[in-house]
Amino acid sequence: MPTLTGGCLCGAIRYTVDADIKELRACHCTNCQKGSGAGGSVNAMLPSAAVKFTKGTPKRYTGIADSGRTLHRYFCGDCGSPLYSQRETTPENLALRIGTLDNPGPMKLVAHIWTKSARSWDHMDPGTQQIAGQPDAPPAK
Ligand SMILES: [Zn+2]
Ligand SMILES: [Zn+2]
């Protein structure tokens, strides 16, 4: 399995991924729209241990996600590329912004989440799973 590599736009942050990524998930939540400056984010859900930063340290912005959870968003402090996000309560996993990979290879978008806030220009393949909000939201208190 070839090691995947990636980094931010300016090159200040570099990382490797030791995992075989096949399936991706798009998030259309309003926070991902603002954070990306686009329609949302496309992510690989990975164990945090699979991603190693080999150069630089991402900056962190912590906010309340549309799900109500506290979410850390990591990005390059120099060029602003979003790199990954991580829930405060599950540091063992992260959502890698897949557009920062150098050599993504064959990967498939299998699910869209937060479709209820998707922008009008977003086309979603009807063959993918589509979820209106958070797929694994905790029960409302
Ligand atoms: Zn950068
Ligand atoms: Zn999102």
mmCIF file of N, CA and C and ligand atoms in Angstrom:
data_model
loop_
_atom_site.group_PDB
_atom_site.id
_atom_site.type_symbol
_atom_site.label_atom_id
_atom_site.label_comp_id
_atom_site.label_asym_id
_atom_site.label_seq_id
_atom_site.Cartn_x
_atom_site.Cartn_y
_atom_site.Cartn_z
ATOM 1 N N MET A 1 0.852 -1.192 0.000
ATOM 2 C CA MET A 1 0.000 0.000 0.000
ATOM 3 C C MET A 1 0.890 1.245 0.000
ATOM 4 N N PRO A 2 0.765 2.094 -1.015
ATOM 5 C CA PRO A 2 1.603 3.299 -1.046
ATOM 6 C C PRO A 2 1.159 4.267 0.039
ATOM 7 N N THR A 3 2.131 4.926 0.634
ATOM 8 C CA THR A 3 1.778 5.932 1.635
ATOM 9 C C THR A 3 1.241 7.162 0.925
ATOM 10 N N LEU A 4 0.108 7.633 1.403
ATOM 11 C CA LEU A 4 -0.456 8.864 0.866
ATOM 12 C C LEU A 4 0.238 10.050 1.521
ATOM 13 N N THR A 5 0.437 11.101 0.731
ATOM 14 C CA THR A 5 1.030 12.318 1.277
ATOM 15 C C THR A 5 0.140 13.505 0.943
ATOM 16 N N GLY A 6 0.268 14.538 1.753
ATOM 17 C CA GLY A 6 -0.515 15.727 1.496
ATOM 18 C C GLY A 6 0.041 16.916 2.241
ATOM 19 N N GLY A 7 -0.619 18.033 2.052
ATOM 20 C CA GLY A 7 -0.188 19.247 2.731
ATOM 21 C C GLY A 7 -1.065 20.415 2.321
ATOM 22 N N CYS A 8 -0.747 21.559 2.905
ATOM 23 C CA CYS A 8 -1.523 22.767 2.611
ATOM 24 C C CYS A 8 -1.043 23.393 1.306
ATOM 25 N N LEU A 9 -1.691 24.438 0.895
ATOM 26 C CA LEU A 9 -1.361 25.101 -0.368
ATOM 27 C C LEU A 9 0.058 25.663 -0.375
ATOM 28 N N CYS A 10 0.495 26.275 0.714
ATOM 29 C CA CYS A 10 1.805 26.947 0.704
ATOM 30 C C CYS A 10 2.958 26.005 1.031
ATOM 31 N N GLY A 11 2.641 24.802 1.532
ATOM 32 C CA GLY A 11 3.705 23.845 1.820
ATOM 33 C C GLY A 11 4.248 23.914 3.245
ATOM 34 N N ALA A 12 3.727 24.814 4.068
ATOM 35 C CA ALA A 12 4.209 24.925 5.451
ATOM 36 C C ALA A 12 3.817 23.703 6.280
ATOM 37 N N ILE A 13 2.707 23.071 5.916
ATOM 38 C CA ILE A 13 2.228 21.879 6.627
ATOM 39 C C ILE A 13 2.281 20.698 5.664
ATOM 40 N N ARG A 14 2.904 19.613 6.128
ATOM 41 C CA ARG A 14 2.956 18.384 5.338
ATOM 42 C C ARG A 14 2.570 17.213 6.236
ATOM 43 N N TYR A 15 1.937 16.212 5.610
ATOM 44 C CA TYR A 15 1.548 15.027 6.391
ATOM 45 C C TYR A 15 1.592 13.771 5.541
ATOM 46 N N THR A 16 1.583 12.632 6.210
ATOM 47 C CA THR A 16 1.442 11.341 5.541
ATOM 48 C C THR A 16 0.226 10.628 6.122
ATOM 49 N N VAL A 17 -0.379 9.759 5.322
ATOM 50 C CA VAL A 17 -1.524 8.960 5.782
ATOM 51 C C VAL A 17 -1.189 7.496 5.582
ATOM 52 N N ASP A 18 -1.264 6.750 6.656
ATOM 53 C CA ASP A 18 -1.011 5.322 6.598
ATOM 54 C C ASP A 18 -2.356 4.597 6.687
ATOM 55 N N ALA A 19 -3.122 4.681 5.616
ATOM 56 C CA ALA A 19 -4.436 4.028 5.572
ATOM 57 C C ALA A 19 -4.843 3.919 4.115
ATOM 58 N N ASP A 20 -5.676 2.956 3.838
ATOM 59 C CA ASP A 20 -6.161 2.747 2.488
ATOM 60 C C ASP A 20 -7.525 3.442 2.366
ATOM 61 N N ILE A 21 -7.542 4.603 1.750
ATOM 62 C CA ILE A 21 -8.781 5.379 1.676
ATOM 63 C C ILE A 21 -9.513 5.052 0.386
ATOM 64 N N LYS A 22 -10.736 4.577 0.508
ATOM 65 C CA LYS A 22 -11.552 4.286 -0.676
ATOM 66 C C LYS A 22 -12.821 5.129 -0.694
ATOM 67 N N GLU A 23 -13.386 5.374 0.497
ATOM 68 C CA GLU A 23 -14.699 5.996 0.569
ATOM 69 C C GLU A 23 -14.623 7.368 1.228
ATOM 70 N N LEU A 24 -15.338 8.313 0.617
ATOM 71 C CA LEU A 24 -15.327 9.692 1.101
ATOM 72 C C LEU A 24 -16.739 10.128 1.455
ATOM 73 N N ARG A 25 -16.793 11.122 2.304
ATOM 74 C CA ARG A 25 -18.079 11.662 2.734
ATOM 75 C C ARG A 25 -18.064 13.179 2.565
ATOM 76 N N ALA A 26 -19.097 13.710 1.940
ATOM 77 C CA ALA A 26 -19.206 15.158 1.770
ATOM 78 C C ALA A 26 -20.090 15.719 2.868
ATOM 79 N N CYS A 27 -19.667 16.846 3.425
ATOM 80 C CA CYS A 27 -20.467 17.506 4.449
ATOM 81 C C CYS A 27 -20.925 18.872 3.930
ATOM 82 N N HIS A 28 -22.223 19.102 3.999
ATOM 83 C CA HIS A 28 -22.803 20.356 3.504
ATOM 84 C C HIS A 28 -23.263 21.249 4.650
ATOM 85 N N CYS A 29 -22.706 21.058 5.838
ATOM 86 C CA CYS A 29 -23.145 21.887 6.972
ATOM 87 C C CYS A 29 -22.675 23.331 6.763
ATOM 88 N N THR A 30 -23.329 24.253 7.441
ATOM 89 C CA THR A 30 -23.023 25.667 7.219
ATOM 90 C C THR A 30 -21.609 26.009 7.696
ATOM 91 N N ASN A 31 -21.125 25.290 8.714
ATOM 92 C CA ASN A 31 -19.760 25.557 9.182
ATOM 93 C C ASN A 31 -18.724 25.142 8.132
ATOM 94 N N CYS A 32 -18.957 24.009 7.472
ATOM 95 C CA CYS A 32 -18.026 23.573 6.426
ATOM 96 C C CYS A 32 -18.095 24.517 5.225
ATOM 97 N N GLN A 33 -19.264 25.100 4.972
ATOM 98 C CA GLN A 33 -19.360 26.072 3.883
ATOM 99 C C GLN A 33 -18.496 27.289 4.177
ATOM 100 N N LYS A 34 -18.618 27.799 5.387
ATOM 101 C CA LYS A 34 -17.812 28.970 5.755
ATOM 102 C C LYS A 34 -16.329 28.608 5.807
ATOM 103 N N GLY A 35 -16.054 27.449 6.377
ATOM 104 C CA GLY A 35 -14.657 27.038 6.568
ATOM 105 C C GLY A 35 -13.930 26.746 5.271
ATOM 106 N N SER A 36 -14.692 26.371 4.238
ATOM 107 C CA SER A 36 -14.071 26.039 2.958
ATOM 108 C C SER A 36 -14.197 27.176 1.956
ATOM 109 N N GLY A 37 -15.142 28.076 2.195
ATOM 110 C CA GLY A 37 -15.433 29.107 1.203
ATOM 111 C C GLY A 37 -16.109 28.535 -0.024
ATOM 112 N N ALA A 38 -16.692 27.343 0.118
ATOM 113 C CA ALA A 38 -17.303 26.661 -1.020
ATOM 114 C C ALA A 38 -18.589 25.981 -0.545
ATOM 115 N N GLY A 39 -18.929 24.870 -1.183
ATOM 116 C CA GLY A 39 -20.188 24.214 -0.840
ATOM 117 C C GLY A 39 -20.132 23.351 0.396
ATOM 118 N N GLY A 40 -18.953 23.187 0.959
ATOM 119 C CA GLY A 40 -18.811 22.321 2.127
ATOM 120 C C GLY A 40 -17.454 21.647 2.092
ATOM 121 N N SER A 41 -17.385 20.436 2.655
ATOM 122 C CA SER A 41 -16.102 19.743 2.714
ATOM 123 C C SER A 41 -16.264 18.310 2.232
ATOM 124 N N VAL A 42 -15.175 17.729 1.728
ATOM 125 C CA VAL A 42 -15.141 16.312 1.359
ATOM 126 C C VAL A 42 -14.041 15.678 2.188
ATOM 127 N N ASN A 43 -14.406 14.604 2.889
ATOM 128 C CA ASN A 43 -13.529 14.065 3.930
ATOM 129 C C ASN A 43 -13.358 12.560 3.845
ATOM 130 N N ALA A 44 -12.208 12.117 4.355
ATOM 131 C CA ALA A 44 -12.004 10.706 4.664
ATOM 132 C C ALA A 44 -12.027 10.595 6.178
ATOM 133 N N MET A 45 -12.846 9.681 6.694
ATOM 134 C CA MET A 45 -12.918 9.472 8.134
ATOM 135 C C MET A 45 -11.828 8.466 8.508
ATOM 136 N N LEU A 46 -10.907 8.895 9.353
ATOM 137 C CA LEU A 46 -9.711 8.090 9.614
ATOM 138 C C LEU A 46 -9.403 8.010 11.107
ATOM 139 N N PRO A 47 -8.700 6.923 11.514
ATOM 140 C CA PRO A 47 -8.147 6.927 12.862
ATOM 141 C C PRO A 47 -7.049 7.990 12.935
ATOM 142 N N SER A 48 -7.026 8.768 13.989
ATOM 143 C CA SER A 48 -6.040 9.856 14.087
ATOM 144 C C SER A 48 -4.611 9.331 13.986
ATOM 145 N N ALA A 49 -4.391 8.111 14.465
ATOM 146 C CA ALA A 49 -3.041 7.544 14.461
ATOM 147 C C ALA A 49 -2.519 7.304 13.047
ATOM 148 N N ALA A 50 -3.420 7.277 12.045
ATOM 149 C CA ALA A 50 -3.003 7.022 10.669
ATOM 150 C C ALA A 50 -2.406 8.262 10.008
ATOM 151 N N VAL A 51 -2.634 9.430 10.602
ATOM 152 C CA VAL A 51 -2.162 10.683 10.006
ATOM 153 C C VAL A 51 -1.010 11.237 10.836
ATOM 154 N N LYS A 52 0.130 11.441 10.164
ATOM 155 C CA LYS A 52 1.301 11.977 10.869
ATOM 156 C C LYS A 52 1.749 13.271 10.196
ATOM 157 N N PHE A 53 1.914 14.304 11.007
ATOM 158 C CA PHE A 53 2.392 15.574 10.468
ATOM 159 C C PHE A 53 3.912 15.566 10.435
ATOM 160 N N THR A 54 4.458 15.750 9.237
ATOM 161 C CA THR A 54 5.904 15.658 9.036
ATOM 162 C C THR A 54 6.536 17.041 8.940
ATOM 163 N N LYS A 55 5.716 18.072 8.760
ATOM 164 C CA LYS A 55 6.243 19.440 8.698
ATOM 165 C C LYS A 55 5.171 20.407 9.178
ATOM 166 N N GLY A 56 5.555 21.301 10.069
ATOM 167 C CA GLY A 56 4.641 22.339 10.528
ATOM 168 C C GLY A 56 3.601 21.825 11.502
ATOM 169 N N THR A 57 2.907 22.752 12.115
ATOM 170 C CA THR A 57 1.830 22.430 13.058
ATOM 171 C C THR A 57 0.594 23.217 12.660
ATOM 172 N N PRO A 58 -0.494 22.522 12.359
ATOM 173 C CA PRO A 58 -1.700 23.248 11.974
ATOM 174 C C PRO A 58 -2.223 24.114 13.111
ATOM 175 N N LYS A 59 -2.833 25.217 12.767
ATOM 176 C CA LYS A 59 -3.546 26.038 13.742
ATOM 177 C C LYS A 59 -4.911 25.429 13.982
ATOM 178 N N ARG A 60 -5.504 25.783 15.108
ATOM 179 C CA ARG A 60 -6.789 25.192 15.474
ATOM 180 C C ARG A 60 -7.831 26.264 15.732
ATOM 181 N N TYR A 61 -9.001 26.038 15.173
ATOM 182 C CA TYR A 61 -10.163 26.861 15.504
ATOM 183 C C TYR A 61 -11.215 25.936 16.098
ATOM 184 N N THR A 62 -11.725 26.281 17.262
ATOM 185 C CA THR A 62 -12.728 25.446 17.916
ATOM 186 C C THR A 62 -14.070 26.165 17.890
ATOM 187 N N GLY A 63 -15.063 25.460 17.423
ATOM 188 C CA GLY A 63 -16.392 26.059 17.362
ATOM 189 C C GLY A 63 -17.451 25.011 17.642
ATOM 190 N N ILE A 64 -18.689 25.482 17.691
ATOM 191 C CA ILE A 64 -19.812 24.566 17.885
ATOM 192 C C ILE A 64 -20.347 24.197 16.502
ATOM 193 N N ALA A 65 -20.321 22.909 16.201
ATOM 194 C CA ALA A 65 -20.774 22.426 14.898
ATOM 195 C C ALA A 65 -22.293 22.495 14.808
ATOM 196 N N ASP A 66 -22.819 22.344 13.590
ATOM 197 C CA ASP A 66 -24.274 22.311 13.404
ATOM 198 C C ASP A 66 -24.905 21.182 14.217
ATOM 199 N N SER A 67 -24.143 20.148 14.514
ATOM 200 C CA SER A 67 -24.642 19.031 15.319
ATOM 201 C C SER A 67 -24.760 19.391 16.796
ATOM 202 N N GLY A 68 -24.206 20.550 17.181
ATOM 203 C CA GLY A 68 -24.199 20.935 18.585
ATOM 204 C C GLY A 68 -22.934 20.498 19.304
ATOM 205 N N ARG A 69 -22.099 19.724 18.622
ATOM 206 C CA ARG A 69 -20.869 19.254 19.228
ATOM 207 C C ARG A 69 -19.776 20.309 19.135
ATOM 208 N N THR A 70 -18.820 20.199 20.036
ATOM 209 C CA THR A 70 -17.631 21.040 19.945
ATOM 210 C C THR A 70 -16.676 20.390 18.960
ATOM 211 N N LEU A 71 -16.320 21.150 17.934
ATOM 212 C CA LEU A 71 -15.490 20.609 16.859
ATOM 213 C C LEU A 71 -14.245 21.471 16.691
ATOM 214 N N HIS A 72 -13.092 20.807 16.642
ATOM 215 C CA HIS A 72 -11.842 21.495 16.343
ATOM 216 C C HIS A 72 -11.610 21.422 14.840
ATOM 217 N N ARG A 73 -11.296 22.559 14.242
ATOM 218 C CA ARG A 73 -10.947 22.600 12.816
ATOM 219 C C ARG A 73 -9.496 23.037 12.699
ATOM 220 N N TYR A 74 -8.720 22.249 12.000
ATOM 221 C CA TYR A 74 -7.285 22.508 11.875
ATOM 222 C C TYR A 74 -6.973 22.999 10.472
ATOM 223 N N PHE A 75 -6.108 24.005 10.390
ATOM 224 C CA PHE A 75 -5.817 24.628 9.094
ATOM 225 C C PHE A 75 -4.405 25.203 9.125
ATOM 226 N N CYS A 76 -3.904 25.561 7.952
ATOM 227 C CA CYS A 76 -2.586 26.190 7.891
ATOM 228 C C CYS A 76 -2.710 27.657 8.295
ATOM 229 N N GLY A 77 -1.905 28.076 9.244
ATOM 230 C CA GLY A 77 -1.942 29.457 9.712
ATOM 231 C C GLY A 77 -1.359 30.434 8.715
ATOM 232 N N ASP A 78 -0.630 29.931 7.725
ATOM 233 C CA ASP A 78 -0.026 30.815 6.722
ATOM 234 C C ASP A 78 -0.922 30.999 5.502
ATOM 235 N N CYS A 79 -1.438 29.896 4.952
ATOM 236 C CA CYS A 79 -2.225 30.018 3.707
ATOM 237 C C CYS A 79 -3.711 29.740 3.915
ATOM 238 N N GLY A 80 -4.082 29.212 5.079
ATOM 239 C CA GLY A 80 -5.503 29.035 5.379
ATOM 240 C C GLY A 80 -6.127 27.742 4.891
ATOM 241 N N SER A 81 -5.358 26.846 4.260
ATOM 242 C CA SER A 81 -5.955 25.585 3.794
ATOM 243 C C SER A 81 -6.555 24.813 4.961
ATOM 244 N N PRO A 82 -7.831 24.414 4.858
ATOM 245 C CA PRO A 82 -8.387 23.529 5.880
ATOM 246 C C PRO A 82 -7.768 22.146 5.731
ATOM 247 N N LEU A 83 -7.362 21.509 6.830
ATOM 248 C CA LEU A 83 -6.658 20.227 6.755
ATOM 249 C C LEU A 83 -7.459 19.068 7.345
ATOM 250 N N TYR A 84 -8.026 19.276 8.519
ATOM 251 C CA TYR A 84 -8.866 18.225 9.098
ATOM 252 C C TYR A 84 -9.703 18.802 10.230
ATOM 253 N N SER A 85 -10.690 18.015 10.638
ATOM 254 C CA SER A 85 -11.473 18.381 11.809
ATOM 255 C C SER A 85 -11.550 17.184 12.737
ATOM 256 N N GLN A 86 -11.863 17.493 13.979
ATOM 257 C CA GLN A 86 -11.853 16.450 15.008
ATOM 258 C C GLN A 86 -12.836 16.855 16.100
ATOM 259 N N ARG A 87 -13.670 15.914 16.499
ATOM 260 C CA ARG A 87 -14.583 16.194 17.608
ATOM 261 C C ARG A 87 -13.810 16.235 18.913
ATOM 262 N N GLU A 88 -14.224 17.137 19.763
ATOM 263 C CA GLU A 88 -13.567 17.245 21.064
ATOM 264 C C GLU A 88 -13.647 15.918 21.833
ATOM 265 N N THR A 89 -14.772 15.225 21.674
ATOM 266 C CA THR A 89 -15.005 14.019 22.482
ATOM 267 C C THR A 89 -14.388 12.759 21.883
ATOM 268 N N THR A 90 -13.950 12.818 20.605
ATOM 269 C CA THR A 90 -13.372 11.608 19.992
ATOM 270 C C THR A 90 -12.050 11.935 19.297
ATOM 271 N N PRO A 91 -11.016 12.247 20.093
ATOM 272 C CA PRO A 91 -9.718 12.593 19.494
ATOM 273 C C PRO A 91 -9.063 11.416 18.764
ATOM 274 N N GLU A 92 -9.609 10.211 18.923
ATOM 275 C CA GLU A 92 -9.019 9.043 18.251
ATOM 276 C C GLU A 92 -9.373 8.990 16.764
ATOM 277 N N ASN A 93 -10.312 9.855 16.344
ATOM 278 C CA ASN A 93 -10.690 9.893 14.932
ATOM 279 C C ASN A 93 -10.586 11.308 14.399
ATOM 280 N N LEU A 94 -10.433 11.411 13.077
ATOM 281 C CA LEU A 94 -10.461 12.731 12.461
ATOM 282 C C LEU A 94 -11.077 12.631 11.073
ATOM 283 N N ALA A 95 -11.467 13.786 10.567
ATOM 284 C CA ALA A 95 -12.010 13.888 9.207
ATOM 285 C C ALA A 95 -11.016 14.686 8.383
ATOM 286 N N LEU A 96 -10.307 13.993 7.503
ATOM 287 C CA LEU A 96 -9.257 14.631 6.695
ATOM 288 C C LEU A 96 -9.875 15.295 5.470
ATOM 289 N N ARG A 97 -9.537 16.571 5.231
ATOM 290 C CA ARG A 97 -10.014 17.278 4.040
ATOM 291 C C ARG A 97 -9.229 16.734 2.846
ATOM 292 N N ILE A 98 -9.928 15.977 2.036
ATOM 293 C CA ILE A 98 -9.262 15.113 1.077
ATOM 294 C C ILE A 98 -8.634 15.883 -0.081
ATOM 295 N N GLY A 99 -9.072 17.112 -0.277
ATOM 296 C CA GLY A 99 -8.472 17.930 -1.324
ATOM 297 C C GLY A 99 -7.034 18.331 -1.029
ATOM 298 N N THR A 100 -6.551 18.072 0.189
ATOM 299 C CA THR A 100 -5.162 18.418 0.526
ATOM 300 C C THR A 100 -4.195 17.278 0.224
ATOM 301 N N LEU A 101 -4.711 16.136 -0.271
ATOM 302 C CA LEU A 101 -3.809 15.033 -0.648
ATOM 303 C C LEU A 101 -3.088 15.342 -1.950
ATOM 304 N N ASP A 102 -1.839 14.896 -2.063
ATOM 305 C CA ASP A 102 -1.074 15.054 -3.309
ATOM 306 C C ASP A 102 -1.460 13.989 -4.336
ATOM 307 N N ASN A 103 -1.737 12.794 -3.838
ATOM 308 C CA ASN A 103 -1.850 11.617 -4.695
ATOM 309 C C ASN A 103 -3.061 10.779 -4.290
ATOM 310 N N PRO A 104 -4.272 11.339 -4.448
ATOM 311 C CA PRO A 104 -5.436 10.661 -3.885
ATOM 312 C C PRO A 104 -5.766 9.302 -4.499
ATOM 313 N N GLY A 105 -5.452 9.069 -5.754
ATOM 314 C CA GLY A 105 -5.809 7.773 -6.328
ATOM 315 C C GLY A 105 -7.321 7.605 -6.433
ATOM 316 N N PRO A 106 -7.757 6.364 -6.722
ATOM 317 C CA PRO A 106 -9.195 6.154 -6.928
ATOM 318 C C PRO A 106 -9.965 6.176 -5.596
ATOM 319 N N MET A 107 -10.816 7.145 -5.440
ATOM 320 C CA MET A 107 -11.650 7.252 -4.235
ATOM 321 C C MET A 107 -13.046 7.605 -4.697
ATOM 322 N N LYS A 108 -14.014 7.224 -3.877
ATOM 323 C CA LYS A 108 -15.402 7.413 -4.287
ATOM 324 C C LYS A 108 -16.180 8.120 -3.184
ATOM 325 N N LEU A 109 -16.961 9.095 -3.607
ATOM 326 C CA LEU A 109 -17.858 9.774 -2.670
ATOM 327 C C LEU A 109 -19.065 8.873 -2.449
ATOM 328 N N VAL A 110 -19.263 8.411 -1.227
ATOM 329 C CA VAL A 110 -20.344 7.453 -0.966
ATOM 330 C C VAL A 110 -21.502 8.051 -0.181
ATOM 331 N N ALA A 111 -21.263 9.185 0.486
ATOM 332 C CA ALA A 111 -22.341 9.732 1.316
ATOM 333 C C ALA A 111 -22.265 11.255 1.368
ATOM 334 N N HIS A 112 -23.434 11.853 1.506
ATOM 335 C CA HIS A 112 -23.555 13.300 1.728
ATOM 336 C C HIS A 112 -24.285 13.498 3.047
ATOM 337 N N ILE A 113 -23.734 14.343 3.913
ATOM 338 C CA ILE A 113 -24.429 14.633 5.163
ATOM 339 C C ILE A 113 -24.771 16.122 5.230
ATOM 340 N N TRP A 114 -25.710 16.440 6.090
ATOM 341 C CA TRP A 114 -26.226 17.823 6.210
ATOM 342 C C TRP A 114 -26.770 18.329 4.871
ATOM 343 N N THR A 115 -27.466 17.451 4.166
ATOM 344 C CA THR A 115 -28.016 17.855 2.867
ATOM 345 C C THR A 115 -29.084 18.936 3.019
ATOM 346 N N LYS A 116 -29.656 19.051 4.224
ATOM 347 C CA LYS A 116 -30.702 20.069 4.392
ATOM 348 C C LYS A 116 -30.145 21.489 4.293
ATOM 349 N N SER A 117 -28.825 21.634 4.472
ATOM 350 C CA SER A 117 -28.259 22.976 4.300
ATOM 351 C C SER A 117 -27.392 23.080 3.049
ATOM 352 N N ALA A 118 -27.500 22.092 2.154
ATOM 353 C CA ALA A 118 -26.687 22.123 0.929
ATOM 354 C C ALA A 118 -27.050 23.335 0.081
ATOM 355 N N ARG A 119 -26.052 23.883 -0.580
ATOM 356 C CA ARG A 119 -26.274 25.040 -1.450
ATOM 357 C C ARG A 119 -26.937 24.609 -2.749
ATOM 358 N N SER A 120 -27.602 25.570 -3.365
ATOM 359 C CA SER A 120 -28.406 25.258 -4.550
ATOM 360 C C SER A 120 -27.561 24.750 -5.715
ATOM 361 N N TRP A 121 -26.283 25.086 -5.716
ATOM 362 C CA TRP A 121 -25.440 24.668 -6.840
ATOM 363 C C TRP A 121 -24.859 23.264 -6.674
ATOM 364 N N ASP A 122 -25.065 22.647 -5.506
ATOM 365 C CA ASP A 122 -24.470 21.334 -5.264
ATOM 366 C C ASP A 122 -25.255 20.226 -5.951
ATOM 367 N N HIS A 123 -24.569 19.482 -6.785
ATOM 368 C CA HIS A 123 -25.194 18.294 -7.378
ATOM 369 C C HIS A 123 -24.798 17.079 -6.555
ATOM 370 N N MET A 124 -25.782 16.267 -6.187
ATOM 371 C CA MET A 124 -25.480 15.041 -5.451
ATOM 372 C C MET A 124 -25.872 13.839 -6.277
ATOM 373 N N ASP A 125 -24.938 12.941 -6.462
ATOM 374 C CA ASP A 125 -25.187 11.701 -7.184
ATOM 375 C C ASP A 125 -26.293 10.931 -6.454
ATOM 376 N N PRO A 126 -27.403 10.644 -7.168
ATOM 377 C CA PRO A 126 -28.500 9.924 -6.498
ATOM 378 C C PRO A 126 -28.090 8.529 -6.010
ATOM 379 N N GLY A 127 -26.962 8.006 -6.500
ATOM 380 C CA GLY A 127 -26.490 6.701 -6.056
ATOM 381 C C GLY A 127 -25.784 6.731 -4.703
ATOM 382 N N THR A 128 -25.616 7.923 -4.127
ATOM 383 C CA THR A 128 -24.935 8.016 -2.838
ATOM 384 C C THR A 128 -25.958 8.071 -1.695
ATOM 385 N N GLN A 129 -25.469 7.748 -0.520
ATOM 386 C CA GLN A 129 -26.307 7.881 0.668
ATOM 387 C C GLN A 129 -26.464 9.371 0.999
ATOM 388 N N GLN A 130 -27.664 9.797 1.318
ATOM 389 C CA GLN A 130 -27.883 11.219 1.627
ATOM 390 C C GLN A 130 -28.622 11.352 2.943
ATOM 391 N N ILE A 131 -28.029 12.107 3.836
ATOM 392 C CA ILE A 131 -28.558 12.233 5.194
ATOM 393 C C ILE A 131 -28.796 13.715 5.476
ATOM 394 N N ALA A 132 -29.983 14.046 5.959
ATOM 395 C CA ALA A 132 -30.374 15.455 6.124
ATOM 396 C C ALA A 132 -29.506 16.189 7.129
ATOM 397 N N GLY A 133 -29.095 15.490 8.209
ATOM 398 C CA GLY A 133 -28.302 16.138 9.250
ATOM 399 C C GLY A 133 -27.091 15.302 9.592
ATOM 400 N N GLN A 134 -26.831 15.185 10.874
ATOM 401 C CA GLN A 134 -25.684 14.407 11.346
ATOM 402 C C GLN A 134 -26.060 12.924 11.371
ATOM 403 N N PRO A 135 -25.272 12.037 10.745
ATOM 404 C CA PRO A 135 -25.666 10.634 10.670
ATOM 405 C C PRO A 135 -25.686 9.927 12.022
ATOM 406 N N ASP A 136 -24.842 10.357 12.923
ATOM 407 C CA ASP A 136 -24.737 9.617 14.187
ATOM 408 C C ASP A 136 -24.895 10.568 15.374
ATOM 409 N N ALA A 137 -25.895 11.451 15.235
ATOM 410 C CA ALA A 137 -26.117 12.449 16.290
ATOM 411 C C ALA A 137 -26.574 11.785 17.582
ATOM 412 N N PRO A 138 -26.109 12.300 18.702
ATOM 413 C CA PRO A 138 -26.607 11.766 19.970
ATOM 414 C C PRO A 138 -28.072 12.149 20.148
ATOM 415 N N PRO A 139 -28.849 11.373 20.894
ATOM 416 C CA PRO A 139 -30.256 11.720 21.097
ATOM 417 C C PRO A 139 -30.380 13.099 21.738
ATOM 418 N N ALA A 140 -31.409 13.831 21.345
ATOM 419 C CA ALA A 140 -31.607 15.186 21.880
ATOM 420 C C ALA A 140 -31.852 15.111 23.387
ATOM 421 N N LYS A 141 -31.248 16.055 24.087
ATOM 422 C CA LYS A 141 -31.377 16.051 25.552
ATOM 423 C C LYS A 141 -32.717 16.670 25.943
HETATM 424 ZN ZN ZN B 1 -0.043 26.649 4.140
HETATM 425 ZN ZN ZN B 2 -19.585 20.025 7.960
#
